[in-house]
Short mmCIF file of C-alpha atoms in Angstrom, two decimals:
data_model
loop_
_atom_site.label_atom_id
_atom_site.label_comp_id
_atom_site.label_asym_id
_atom_site.label_seq_id
_atom_site.Cartn_x
_atom_site.Cartn_y
_atom_site.Cartn_z
CA MET Q 1 108.29 90.19 119.19
CA ASP Q 2 107.69 88.27 115.97
CA THR Q 3 104.51 86.86 117.72
CA LEU Q 4 102.62 90.20 117.59
CA ARG Q 5 101.23 91.33 114.26
CA SER Q 6 100.01 94.55 112.80
CA ARG Q 7 96.38 95.28 113.23
CA SER Q 8 96.10 97.89 110.56
CA ASN Q 9 93.60 95.69 108.58
CA ILE Q 10 91.26 95.26 111.53
CA GLY Q 11 88.52 97.77 111.75
CA GLY Q 12 90.91 100.45 110.65
CA SER Q 13 92.84 100.38 113.69
CA LYS Q 14 96.60 101.43 113.85
CA GLU Q 15 99.49 99.04 114.02
CA SER Q 16 100.36 97.39 117.15
CA LEU Q 17 102.99 98.59 119.68
CA ALA Q 18 105.06 95.56 119.05
CA ALA Q 19 104.71 95.78 115.18
CA ARG Q 20 105.81 99.48 115.28
CA ARG Q 21 108.71 98.51 117.61
CA ARG Q 22 109.96 95.81 115.37
CA ALA Q 23 109.60 97.49 111.96
CA PRO Q 24 113.12 97.93 110.65
CA SER Q 25 112.19 100.91 108.59
CA SER Q 26 110.92 102.89 111.60
CA SER Q 27 113.25 105.04 113.55
CA SER Q 28 113.21 104.99 117.19
CA THR Q 29 111.85 108.61 117.31
CA ALA Q 30 108.95 107.58 115.17
CA GLN Q 31 108.21 104.58 117.20
CA ALA Q 32 108.20 106.66 120.44
CA ASN Q 33 106.04 109.34 118.78
CA TRP Q 34 103.35 106.88 117.79
CA ILE Q 35 103.21 105.44 121.26
CA ILE Q 36 102.93 108.97 122.76
CA GLU Q 37 100.35 110.09 120.24
CA ASN Q 38 97.96 106.98 121.05
CA PHE Q 39 98.42 106.24 124.78
CA GLU Q 40 97.89 108.49 127.73
CA LYS Q 41 98.61 108.27 131.59
CA ARG Q 42 96.36 109.76 134.38
CA GLU Q 43 97.46 111.85 137.22
CA CYS Q 44 95.60 113.50 140.08
CA SER Q 45 94.97 117.09 139.20
CA PHE Q 46 92.84 118.06 142.18
CA PHE Q 47 94.03 117.56 145.80
CA ILE Q 48 91.03 116.74 148.09
CA SER Q 49 91.81 115.64 151.53
CA SER Q 50 90.54 112.10 152.61
CA SER Q 51 88.19 111.78 155.57
CA LYS Q 52 90.91 110.02 157.63
CA ASP Q 53 93.93 112.23 156.90
CA PRO Q 54 93.99 115.96 155.83
CA ASP Q 55 97.46 115.47 154.31
CA LYS Q 56 96.32 112.48 152.18
CA CYS Q 57 94.39 112.89 148.97
CA GLY Q 58 91.46 110.80 147.88
CA CYS Q 59 93.67 109.39 145.08
CA GLY Q 60 95.86 107.74 147.71
CA LYS Q 61 98.77 110.00 147.37
CA TRP Q 62 100.29 112.36 150.10
CA ARG Q 63 100.08 116.07 149.64
CA ASN Q 64 103.78 116.23 148.89
CA GLN Q 65 103.53 113.62 146.10
CA HIS Q 66 101.24 115.75 143.90
CA SER Q 67 102.42 118.11 141.10
CA ALA Q 68 101.77 121.84 141.42
CA VAL Q 69 98.74 121.41 139.03
CA ALA Q 70 96.65 119.98 141.95
CA PHE Q 71 97.07 123.14 143.85
CA GLN Q 72 96.41 125.78 141.11
CA GLY Q 73 93.45 128.07 141.24
CA PRO Q 74 91.48 129.38 144.13
CA GLU Q 75 92.40 128.11 147.73
CA GLU Q 76 88.98 126.39 148.05
CA ARG Q 77 89.94 124.31 145.08
CA TYR Q 78 92.35 122.29 147.18
CA ARG Q 79 91.20 122.96 150.58
CA GLY Q 80 89.90 119.55 150.84
CA SER Q 81 86.20 119.97 151.81
CA ARG Q 82 84.86 117.08 153.66
CA ASP Q 83 81.66 117.49 151.38
CA GLN Q 84 83.64 116.83 148.20
CA LYS Q 85 84.47 113.33 147.17
CA TRP Q 86 87.40 112.51 144.92
CA ILE Q 87 86.35 111.03 141.63
CA ILE Q 88 88.63 109.77 138.82
CA SER Q 89 86.56 111.41 136.03
CA ARG Q 90 86.59 114.58 137.49
CA HIS Q 91 89.85 114.97 139.39
CA THR Q 92 92.45 113.33 137.20
CA LEU Q 93 94.11 114.77 134.06
CA SER Q 94 95.09 112.81 130.93
CA THR Q 95 98.44 113.47 129.34
CA PRO Q 96 100.70 111.62 126.98
CA THR Q 97 102.17 108.32 128.53
CA ASP Q 98 105.70 108.68 129.80
CA ALA Q 99 106.53 105.13 130.38
CA PHE Q 100 107.33 102.41 127.86
CA GLY Q 101 110.01 100.08 127.01
CA THR Q 102 111.57 96.74 127.99
CA ILE Q 103 111.75 95.06 131.48
CA GLU Q 104 114.87 92.96 132.06
CA PHE Q 105 114.08 90.70 135.04
CA GLN Q 106 117.18 90.00 137.14
CA GLY Q 107 117.99 87.23 139.65
CA GLY Q 108 116.42 84.39 138.09
CA PRO Q 109 118.05 81.14 136.73
CA HIS Q 110 117.35 82.20 133.21
CA PRO Q 111 117.26 85.91 131.85
CA HIS Q 112 113.76 87.13 130.83
CA LYS Q 113 112.65 90.27 129.07
CA ALA Q 114 109.12 91.68 128.73
CA GLN Q 115 107.71 94.82 126.95
CA TYR Q 116 105.59 97.27 128.89
CA ILE Q 117 103.60 100.41 128.68
CA ARG Q 118 101.82 102.65 131.00
CA LEU Q 119 98.32 103.56 129.70
CA SER Q 120 95.10 104.98 130.88
CA PHE Q 121 92.31 102.73 132.09
CA ASP Q 122 90.01 104.01 129.39
CA SER Q 123 92.27 103.33 126.48
CA ASN Q 124 90.65 102.17 123.28
CA PRO Q 125 90.90 98.32 122.95
CA ALA Q 126 91.29 98.93 119.15
CA ASP Q 127 94.60 100.71 119.87
CA ILE Q 128 96.11 98.06 122.17
CA MET Q 129 94.60 95.05 120.69
CA THR Q 130 97.06 92.74 118.66
CA LEU Q 131 95.98 89.90 116.55
CA PHE Q 132 95.26 86.99 118.74
CA GLU Q 133 95.31 83.96 116.59
CA ASN Q 134 94.18 81.24 119.09
CA LEU Q 135 92.35 80.80 122.41
CA ILE Q 136 92.44 83.59 124.98
CA ILE Q 137 92.60 82.21 128.64
CA THR Q 138 91.90 84.96 131.15
CA VAL Q 139 92.78 83.95 134.76
CA HIS Q 140 91.07 85.24 137.83
CA GLY Q 141 91.66 84.13 141.41
CA GLY Q 142 93.19 84.93 144.81
CA ILE Q 143 95.73 87.68 145.42
CA SER Q 144 97.20 85.98 148.42
CA ASN Q 145 99.51 83.09 148.39
CA PHE Q 146 97.97 79.59 148.47
CA ASP Q 147 98.68 76.11 147.52
CA ILE Q 148 97.45 74.40 144.19
CA GLN Q 149 97.07 70.70 143.62
CA PRO Q 150 99.91 69.36 141.30
CA LYS Q 151 97.17 67.78 139.05
CA LEU Q 152 95.57 71.18 138.45
CA ALA Q 153 98.82 72.67 137.50
CA ARG Q 154 99.54 69.70 134.95
CA VAL Q 155 96.08 70.06 133.39
CA PHE Q 156 96.36 73.83 133.05
CA ARG Q 157 99.83 73.46 131.46
CA LYS Q 158 98.62 70.84 129.05
CA ALA Q 159 95.58 72.82 127.97
CA ALA Q 160 97.66 75.99 127.20
CA ARG Q 161 100.24 74.02 125.31
CA THR Q 162 97.71 72.13 123.37
CA THR Q 163 95.86 75.40 122.22
CA GLY Q 164 98.92 77.83 121.96
CA ALA Q 165 96.85 80.02 124.20
CA TRP Q 166 97.38 83.74 125.09
CA ILE Q 167 97.18 83.93 128.81
CA ILE Q 168 95.78 87.15 130.47
CA THR Q 169 96.56 87.55 134.15
CA SER Q 170 96.83 90.66 136.68
CA GLY Q 171 100.63 90.23 136.11
CA ILE Q 172 101.17 90.63 140.02
CA ASN Q 173 103.61 88.19 141.68
CA ALA Q 174 101.22 86.75 144.07
CA GLY Q 175 98.47 84.31 144.51
CA VAL Q 176 96.91 82.68 141.42
CA VAL Q 177 99.35 84.36 139.15
CA ARG Q 178 102.39 82.80 140.67
CA HIS Q 179 100.77 79.47 140.16
CA VAL Q 180 99.80 79.92 136.66
CA ALA Q 181 103.50 81.33 135.82
CA ALA Q 182 104.99 78.29 137.51
CA ALA Q 183 102.50 75.96 135.63
CA LEU Q 184 103.54 77.45 132.23
CA GLU Q 185 107.25 77.90 132.91
CA GLY Q 186 108.16 74.64 131.30
CA ALA Q 187 105.89 75.21 128.34
CA THR Q 188 107.37 78.74 127.76
CA GLU Q 189 110.83 77.43 127.90
CA SER Q 190 109.99 75.07 124.97
CA ARG Q 191 109.27 77.93 122.59
CA ASN Q 192 112.45 77.07 120.56
CA ASN Q 193 110.67 73.81 119.64
CA LYS Q 194 108.89 75.14 116.53
CA THR Q 195 106.51 71.92 116.54
CA LYS Q 196 104.74 73.14 119.73
CA PRO Q 197 102.46 76.25 119.81
CA LYS Q 198 103.90 79.34 121.60
CA ILE Q 199 102.29 80.63 124.78
CA ILE Q 200 102.17 84.36 125.43
CA SER Q 201 101.35 85.62 128.76
CA ILE Q 202 100.07 89.16 129.21
CA GLY Q 203 99.96 90.95 132.55
CA ILE Q 204 97.42 93.78 133.02
CA ALA Q 205 98.39 95.44 136.26
CA PRO Q 206 97.52 98.53 138.03
CA TRP Q 207 100.06 101.22 137.65
CA GLY Q 208 99.52 102.81 140.95
CA LEU Q 209 100.06 99.61 142.92
CA LEU Q 210 103.45 98.88 141.61
CA LYS Q 211 106.59 99.23 143.90
CA LYS Q 212 109.10 101.73 142.64
CA LYS Q 213 106.95 102.60 139.62
CA ASP Q 214 109.07 105.70 138.97
CA ASP Q 215 111.79 103.43 137.66
CA PHE Q 216 109.66 102.63 134.68
CA ILE Q 217 109.21 106.28 133.69
CA GLY Q 218 110.95 107.04 130.42
CA GLU Q 219 110.54 106.65 126.60
CA ASP Q 220 111.68 103.38 125.20
CA LYS Q 221 113.47 102.68 128.58
CA VAL Q 222 115.25 99.39 129.49
CA VAL Q 223 114.50 98.71 133.21
CA ALA Q 224 116.62 96.39 135.34
CA TYR Q 225 114.01 94.77 137.33
CA HIS Q 226 114.89 92.78 140.53
CA PRO Q 227 111.62 91.26 141.81
CA HIS Q 228 113.23 89.21 144.50
CA SER Q 229 114.80 92.20 146.00
CA PHE Q 230 111.50 93.71 147.07
CA SER Q 231 110.02 93.25 150.71
CA PRO Q 232 106.85 91.02 150.47
CA LYS Q 233 105.40 93.26 153.04
CA GLY Q 234 103.13 96.19 152.20
CA ARG Q 235 100.26 97.05 149.97
CA PHE Q 236 102.46 97.59 146.91
CA ALA Q 237 103.03 94.75 144.39
CA VAL Q 238 105.84 93.34 142.30
CA LEU Q 239 105.40 92.23 138.60
CA ASN Q 240 105.72 88.52 137.75
CA ASN Q 241 108.78 87.62 135.67
CA ARG Q 242 107.12 84.97 133.51
CA HIS Q 243 105.19 87.35 131.30
CA SER Q 244 105.84 88.65 127.98
CA TYR Q 245 103.96 91.90 127.92
CA PHE Q 246 102.65 94.27 130.63
CA LEU Q 247 99.91 96.79 130.21
CA LEU Q 248 100.34 98.86 133.27
CA VAL Q 249 96.84 100.67 133.65
CA ASP Q 250 96.70 104.17 135.15
CA ASN Q 251 93.60 105.67 136.62
CA GLY Q 252 95.29 108.28 138.85
CA THR Q 253 95.03 106.23 142.06
CA ASN Q 254 97.86 105.20 144.37
CA GLY Q 255 98.21 102.04 146.35
CA ARG Q 256 94.88 100.57 145.21
CA TYR Q 257 93.59 97.57 143.12
CA GLY Q 258 91.04 97.98 140.51
CA ALA Q 259 92.55 100.27 137.79
CA ASP Q 260 93.05 97.27 135.63
CA ILE Q 261 89.60 95.85 135.79
CA ILE Q 262 87.68 98.26 133.36
CA LEU Q 263 90.55 98.03 130.74
CA ARG Q 264 90.91 94.27 130.97
CA ARG Q 265 87.10 93.76 130.56
CA ALA Q 266 86.82 96.04 127.64
CA LEU Q 267 89.83 94.40 125.91
CA GLU Q 268 88.47 90.85 126.51
CA GLY Q 269 85.15 92.11 125.22
CA TYR Q 270 86.63 93.51 122.13
CA ILE Q 271 88.55 90.29 121.37
CA VAL Q 272 85.53 88.07 121.70
CA LYS Q 273 83.51 90.16 119.32
CA LYS Q 274 83.68 89.46 115.56
CA GLN Q 275 86.36 91.33 113.84
CA LYS Q 276 86.71 91.93 110.13
CA ILE Q 277 89.99 90.34 108.87
CA ASP Q 278 90.90 90.25 105.27
CA GLY Q 279 87.44 90.87 104.14
CA GLY Q 280 86.05 87.95 106.33
CA GLU Q 281 84.84 87.77 109.87
CA ARG Q 282 86.00 85.61 112.84
CA SER Q 283 85.81 85.70 116.59
CA VAL Q 284 88.51 84.91 119.00
CA PRO Q 285 87.30 82.73 121.76
CA VAL Q 286 87.89 83.83 125.33
CA VAL Q 287 87.58 81.62 128.32
CA CYS Q 288 87.86 82.53 131.94
CA VAL Q 289 89.68 80.06 134.36
CA CYS Q 290 88.83 80.64 137.97
CA LEU Q 291 91.28 79.51 140.60
CA GLU Q 292 90.65 79.98 144.32
CA GLY Q 293 89.73 83.51 144.83
CA GLY Q 294 87.46 85.81 147.00
CA THR Q 295 84.39 87.76 146.76
CA CYS Q 296 85.87 89.93 143.85
CA THR Q 297 86.32 86.72 141.95
CA ILE Q 298 82.75 85.81 142.47
CA ARG Q 299 81.67 89.21 141.25
CA THR Q 300 83.89 88.78 138.14
CA VAL Q 301 82.53 85.44 137.29
CA LEU Q 302 78.93 86.98 137.51
CA ASP Q 303 79.96 89.63 135.08
CA TYR Q 304 81.46 87.17 132.61
CA VAL Q 305 78.24 85.06 132.43
CA THR Q 306 75.65 87.86 132.40
CA ASN Q 307 77.18 90.63 130.62
CA TYR Q 308 77.35 90.76 126.79
CA PRO Q 309 79.48 89.49 125.14
CA ARG Q 310 79.21 86.44 127.45
CA VAL Q 311 82.30 84.52 128.34
CA PRO Q 312 82.39 80.92 129.35
CA VAL Q 313 83.92 80.24 132.84
CA VAL Q 314 85.85 77.22 133.90
CA ILE Q 315 85.91 76.67 137.79
CA CYS Q 316 88.74 74.79 139.12
CA ASP Q 317 87.03 72.59 141.91
CA GLY Q 318 89.49 71.88 144.68
CA SER Q 319 91.52 75.04 144.27
CA GLY Q 320 89.84 76.59 147.26
CA ARG Q 321 87.61 79.39 148.56
CA ALA Q 322 85.57 81.06 145.81
CA SER Q 323 86.16 78.36 143.28
CA ASP Q 324 85.05 75.70 145.56
CA LEU Q 325 82.01 77.58 146.59
CA LEU Q 326 80.86 78.26 143.06
CA ALA Q 327 81.64 74.51 142.10
CA PHE Q 328 79.47 73.21 145.03
CA ALA Q 329 76.63 75.69 144.19
CA HIS Q 330 76.69 74.59 140.55
CA GLN Q 331 76.57 71.08 141.46
CA HIS Q 332 73.86 71.51 143.86
CA VAL Q 333 71.65 73.44 141.49
CA ASN Q 334 72.14 70.75 138.87
CA GLN Q 335 71.16 68.02 141.33
CA GLU Q 336 67.95 69.96 142.19
CA GLY Q 337 67.29 70.42 138.56
#
């Protein structure tokens, strides 16, 4: 918890979640109140039948999973007209967050804890941004399981340990995240060695995609989490236990990827821009590392190199699929001049 610092001196923003939580003079009630005042969740407030099933809403939830709010008003409001399309901005309701606290991962060789909070996808980066002192490595890649070359794992681990990086991933225990977590495991366990920089990993995951997400609901809650007890089958996901913090991003949908993308890009863009710190200005470098991946990874890379602020991208040639394709294309373009 000492790694995160107050951001009250950056652009007039409020103190970080971690700073509030660690302050000895703050009561538990005051900490919870601050979080509730600054962060929101999103829930479907308008039941609209999907085109495939009249009992399933466009948000991804079944009819009986909705609150009474989604059925209030005239009958035509929730009749589920096929002419109406479910839209996040129009058919969700923002209310104060109801889920934050500590995750205690169970079943591993070593006990591990992580802080978490449920927050809306359009949360202000200034409210969630903590003072990153070093390089930010944001990792994108495949969500399915694949093998990675041992040499790549060693290089990634060495780079992160050398820079004392903050690693941002999707936080989901699958695909590229598992490889990154495994590569950094040895480095993370060396935190007690004060001569080596610390590595902090942040998982930005979709709230609606989590298995048993209701277990996280509660204020300042301690959740005993057993990632190995969940079945690997199904569309819902499990959190990876090698992360220090989780931002569980809510856009009102259920069982879908994508809620995290907008917030993650906004946060990374906020980080890379110059911030006023103690009267001066500095920018925190952000680098995207691409391992394997599919069509979504290619789109993400395009956004990084074309949108402002631009983010440099490191493609890991040899990791497979999208990464190999991008590396081949880049090499071919260079050869052609």
